[in-house]
Short mmCIF file of C-alpha atoms in Angstrom, two decimals:
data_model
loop_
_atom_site.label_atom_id
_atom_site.label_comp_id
_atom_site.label_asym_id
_atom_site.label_seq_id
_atom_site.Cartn_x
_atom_site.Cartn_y
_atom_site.Cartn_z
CA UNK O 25 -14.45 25.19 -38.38
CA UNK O 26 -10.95 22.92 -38.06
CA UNK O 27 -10.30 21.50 -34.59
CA UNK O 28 -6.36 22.01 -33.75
CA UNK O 29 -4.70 19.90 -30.99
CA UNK O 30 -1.54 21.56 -29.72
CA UNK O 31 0.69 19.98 -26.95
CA UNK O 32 3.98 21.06 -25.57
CA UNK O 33 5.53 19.84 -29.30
CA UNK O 34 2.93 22.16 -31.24
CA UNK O 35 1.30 18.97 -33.32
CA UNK O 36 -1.54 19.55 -34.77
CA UNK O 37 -4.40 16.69 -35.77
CA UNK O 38 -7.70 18.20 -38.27
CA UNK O 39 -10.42 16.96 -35.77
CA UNK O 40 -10.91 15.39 -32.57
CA UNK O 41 -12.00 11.82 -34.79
CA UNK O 42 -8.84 11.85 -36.12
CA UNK O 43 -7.23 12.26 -32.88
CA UNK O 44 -9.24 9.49 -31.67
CA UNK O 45 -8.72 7.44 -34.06
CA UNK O 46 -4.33 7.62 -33.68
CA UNK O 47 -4.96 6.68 -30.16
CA UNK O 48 -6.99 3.58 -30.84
CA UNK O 49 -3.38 2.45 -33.03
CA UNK O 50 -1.47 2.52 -29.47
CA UNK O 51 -0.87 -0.42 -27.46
CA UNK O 52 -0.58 1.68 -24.17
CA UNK O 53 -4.00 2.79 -22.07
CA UNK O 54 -4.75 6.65 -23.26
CA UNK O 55 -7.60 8.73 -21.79
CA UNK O 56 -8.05 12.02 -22.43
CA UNK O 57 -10.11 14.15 -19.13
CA UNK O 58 -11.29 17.58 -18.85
CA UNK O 59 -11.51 20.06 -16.09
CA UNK O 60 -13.80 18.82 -13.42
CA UNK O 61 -11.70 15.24 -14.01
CA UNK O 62 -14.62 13.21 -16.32
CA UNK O 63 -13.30 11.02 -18.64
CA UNK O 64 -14.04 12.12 -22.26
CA UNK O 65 -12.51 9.90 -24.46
CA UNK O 66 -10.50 5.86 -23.33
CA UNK O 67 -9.08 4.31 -26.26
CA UNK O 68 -8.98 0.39 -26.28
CA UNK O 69 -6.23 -0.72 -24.19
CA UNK O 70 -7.34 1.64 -21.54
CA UNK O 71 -10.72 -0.01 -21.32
CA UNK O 72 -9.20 -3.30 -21.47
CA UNK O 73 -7.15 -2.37 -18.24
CA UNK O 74 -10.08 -1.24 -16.46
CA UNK O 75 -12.60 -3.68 -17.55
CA UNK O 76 -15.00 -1.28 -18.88
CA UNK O 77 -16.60 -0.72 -21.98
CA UNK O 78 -15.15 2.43 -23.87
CA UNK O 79 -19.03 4.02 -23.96
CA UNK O 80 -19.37 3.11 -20.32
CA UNK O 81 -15.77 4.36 -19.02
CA UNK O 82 -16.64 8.31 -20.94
CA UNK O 83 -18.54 10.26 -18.41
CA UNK O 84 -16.78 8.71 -15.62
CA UNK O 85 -14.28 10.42 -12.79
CA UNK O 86 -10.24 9.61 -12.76
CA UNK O 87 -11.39 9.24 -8.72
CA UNK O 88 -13.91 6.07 -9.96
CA UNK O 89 -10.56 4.52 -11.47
CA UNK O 90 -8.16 5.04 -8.11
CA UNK O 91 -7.96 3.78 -4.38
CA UNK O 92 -9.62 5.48 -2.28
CA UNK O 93 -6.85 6.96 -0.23
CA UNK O 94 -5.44 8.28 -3.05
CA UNK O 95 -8.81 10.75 -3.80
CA UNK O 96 -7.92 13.32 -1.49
CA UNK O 97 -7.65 16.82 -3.56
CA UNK O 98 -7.23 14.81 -6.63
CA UNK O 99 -9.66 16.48 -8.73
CA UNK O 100 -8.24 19.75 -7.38
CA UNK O 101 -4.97 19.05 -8.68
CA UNK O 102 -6.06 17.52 -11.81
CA UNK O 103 -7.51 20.72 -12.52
CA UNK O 104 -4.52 22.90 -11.56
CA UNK O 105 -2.53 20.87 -14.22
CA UNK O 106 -4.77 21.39 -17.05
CA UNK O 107 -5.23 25.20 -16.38
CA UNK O 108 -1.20 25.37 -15.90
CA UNK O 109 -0.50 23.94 -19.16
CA UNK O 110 2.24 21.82 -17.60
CA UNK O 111 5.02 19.92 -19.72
CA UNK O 112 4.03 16.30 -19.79
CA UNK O 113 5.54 14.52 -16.92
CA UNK O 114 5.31 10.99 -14.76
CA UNK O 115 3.30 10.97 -11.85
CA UNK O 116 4.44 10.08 -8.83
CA UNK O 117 7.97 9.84 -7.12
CA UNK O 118 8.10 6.69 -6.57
CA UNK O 119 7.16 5.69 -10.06
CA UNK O 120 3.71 3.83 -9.66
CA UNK O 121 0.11 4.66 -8.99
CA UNK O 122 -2.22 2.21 -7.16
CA UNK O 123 -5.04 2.55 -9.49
CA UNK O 124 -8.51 0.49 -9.16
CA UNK O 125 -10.70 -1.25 -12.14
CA UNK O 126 -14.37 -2.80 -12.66
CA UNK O 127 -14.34 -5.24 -10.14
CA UNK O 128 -12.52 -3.18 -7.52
CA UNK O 129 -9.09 -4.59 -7.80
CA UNK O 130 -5.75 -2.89 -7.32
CA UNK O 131 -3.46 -2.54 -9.67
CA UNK O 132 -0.26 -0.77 -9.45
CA UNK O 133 0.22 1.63 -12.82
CA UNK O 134 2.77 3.75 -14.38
CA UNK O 135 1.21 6.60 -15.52
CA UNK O 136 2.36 10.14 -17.62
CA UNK O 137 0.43 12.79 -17.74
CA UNK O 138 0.79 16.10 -20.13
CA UNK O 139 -2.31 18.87 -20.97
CA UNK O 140 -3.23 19.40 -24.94
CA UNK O 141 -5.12 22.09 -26.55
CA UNK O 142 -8.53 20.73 -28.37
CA UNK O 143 -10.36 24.08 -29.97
CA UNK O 144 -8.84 26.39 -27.62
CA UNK O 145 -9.87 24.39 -24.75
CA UNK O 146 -7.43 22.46 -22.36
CA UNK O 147 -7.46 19.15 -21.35
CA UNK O 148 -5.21 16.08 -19.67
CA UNK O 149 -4.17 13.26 -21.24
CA UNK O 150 -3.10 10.22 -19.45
CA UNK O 151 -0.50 7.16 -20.86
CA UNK O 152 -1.21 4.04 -18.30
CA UNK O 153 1.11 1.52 -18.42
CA UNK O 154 0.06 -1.71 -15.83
CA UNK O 155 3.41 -2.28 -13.63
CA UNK O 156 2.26 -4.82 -11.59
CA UNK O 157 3.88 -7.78 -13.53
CA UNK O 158 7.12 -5.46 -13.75
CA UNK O 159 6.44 -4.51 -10.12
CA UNK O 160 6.16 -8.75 -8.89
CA UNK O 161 9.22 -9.58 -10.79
CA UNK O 162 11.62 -6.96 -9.70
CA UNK O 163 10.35 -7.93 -5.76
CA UNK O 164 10.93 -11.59 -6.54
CA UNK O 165 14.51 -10.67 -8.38
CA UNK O 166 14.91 -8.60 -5.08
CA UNK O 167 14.24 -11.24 -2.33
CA UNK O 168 16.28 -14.23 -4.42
CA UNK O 169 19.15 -11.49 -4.38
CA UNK O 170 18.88 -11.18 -0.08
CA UNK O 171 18.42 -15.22 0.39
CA UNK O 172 19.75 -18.19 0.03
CA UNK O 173 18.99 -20.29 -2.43
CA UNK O 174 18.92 -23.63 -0.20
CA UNK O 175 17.59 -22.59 3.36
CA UNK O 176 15.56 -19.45 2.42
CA UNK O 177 17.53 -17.68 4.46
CA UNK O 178 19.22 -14.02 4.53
CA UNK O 179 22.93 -13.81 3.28
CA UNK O 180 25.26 -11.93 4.13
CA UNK O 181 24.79 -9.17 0.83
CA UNK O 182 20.97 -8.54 2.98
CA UNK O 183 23.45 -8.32 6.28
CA UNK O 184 25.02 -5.47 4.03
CA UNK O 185 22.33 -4.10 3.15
CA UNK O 186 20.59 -3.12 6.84
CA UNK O 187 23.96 -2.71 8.12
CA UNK O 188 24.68 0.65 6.24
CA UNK O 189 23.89 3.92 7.77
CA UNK O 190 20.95 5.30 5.86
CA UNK O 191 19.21 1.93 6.22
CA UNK O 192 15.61 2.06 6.96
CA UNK O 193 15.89 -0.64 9.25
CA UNK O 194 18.50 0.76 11.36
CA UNK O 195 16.19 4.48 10.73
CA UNK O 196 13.22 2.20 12.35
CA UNK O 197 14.40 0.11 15.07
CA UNK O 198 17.54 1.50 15.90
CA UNK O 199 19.00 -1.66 16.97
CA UNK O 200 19.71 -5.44 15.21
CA UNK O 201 20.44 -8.81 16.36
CA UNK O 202 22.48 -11.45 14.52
CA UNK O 203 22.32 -15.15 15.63
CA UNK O 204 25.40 -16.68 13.79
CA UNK O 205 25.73 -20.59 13.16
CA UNK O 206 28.20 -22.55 12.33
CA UNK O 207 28.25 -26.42 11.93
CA UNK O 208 31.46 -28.12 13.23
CA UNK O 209 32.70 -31.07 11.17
CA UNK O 210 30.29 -30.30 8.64
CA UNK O 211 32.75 -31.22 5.18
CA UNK O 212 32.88 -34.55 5.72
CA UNK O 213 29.63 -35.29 5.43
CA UNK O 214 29.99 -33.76 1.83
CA UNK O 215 32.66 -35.50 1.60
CA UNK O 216 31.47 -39.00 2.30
CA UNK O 217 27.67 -38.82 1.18
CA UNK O 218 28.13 -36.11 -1.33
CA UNK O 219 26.45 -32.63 -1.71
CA UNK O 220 22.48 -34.02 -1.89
CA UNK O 221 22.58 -35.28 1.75
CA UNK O 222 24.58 -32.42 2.90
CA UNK O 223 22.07 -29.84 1.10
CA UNK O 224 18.89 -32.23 3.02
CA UNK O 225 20.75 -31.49 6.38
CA UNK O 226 21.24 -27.89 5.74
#
């Protein structure tokens, strides 16, 4: 008897080998869970994330791959998805997942999720992507955006920033203090020793 896959686009793939076999083609991680939340097929690049083996990561629990404080009522919800037959969607508001591999280190993942029909039974199928390079550079882009270049300190587009009313700074402490310098007779030391020496006394 044919096995049919059918997701929200109404694909269909002859057997679950086949299906299997398209996933191990796709540079993003893919697994594919069931019900109770046990991994039942990783392809690759999902192993590769994780640091597993593909044999050793089937069998396991999406809970074995997250941080802990992330468990609560997971497997609960998983299965709610899969039973829903939900439209594939990213998890998360914020965008990332804290998720945990082999050796027990974090890693912060994008991840979509979207349930598929294999035989007339319903399962979950996750697309990992690993954000935490994409994550690092947007905070470093952020913090050489609020600083200056020179002293490493805030400038005045950070003073901006935690001046405006929905700030969360403002929302947290209520209050801010500003200590303001300014160096009298300062240019002609530009001037006369150039920019180098007036940078070093900066």
């Amino acid at each position: 008897m044919p096995v049919h896959v059918t997701s929200g686009h109404h694909k269909k793939m002859n057997s679950f080998k086949e299906i299997t076999r398209f996933l191990e083609c796709l540079g993003d991680a893919i697994l594919i869970v069931n019900e109770s939340s046990e991994v039942i097929f990783a392809n690759s690049a999902c192993s590769e994330m994780f640091g597993y083996k593909a044999q050793t990561m089937r069998g396991l629990l999406i809970d074995n791959l997250m941080r802990p404080s992330n468990k609560i009522n997971h497997q609960e919800k998983v299965k709610q998805f899969i039973q829903s037959n939900s439209p594939a969607r990213t998890m998360m508001t914020r965008g990332v997942l804290p998720c945990l591999d082999r050796s027990g280190n974090i890693f912060n993942a994008r991840i979509s999720i979207a349930s598929v029909t294999i035989d007339h039974q319903l399962y979950g199928v996750a697309t990992i992507q690993d954000f935490t390079s994409l994550q690092k550079e947007l905070e470093r882009l952020e913090i050489t955006s609020y600083q200056d270049t020179l002293t490493g300190l805030y400038n005045r587009r950070y003073l901006q920033t935690i001046t405006e009313p929905n700030s969360r700074i403002l929302r947290t402490w209520k209050t801010i203090g500003l200590i303001y310098v300014d160096l009298d007779k300062f240019k002609p030391i530009n001037d006369k020793y150039g920019h180098g020496v007036g940078d070093a006394v900066l």
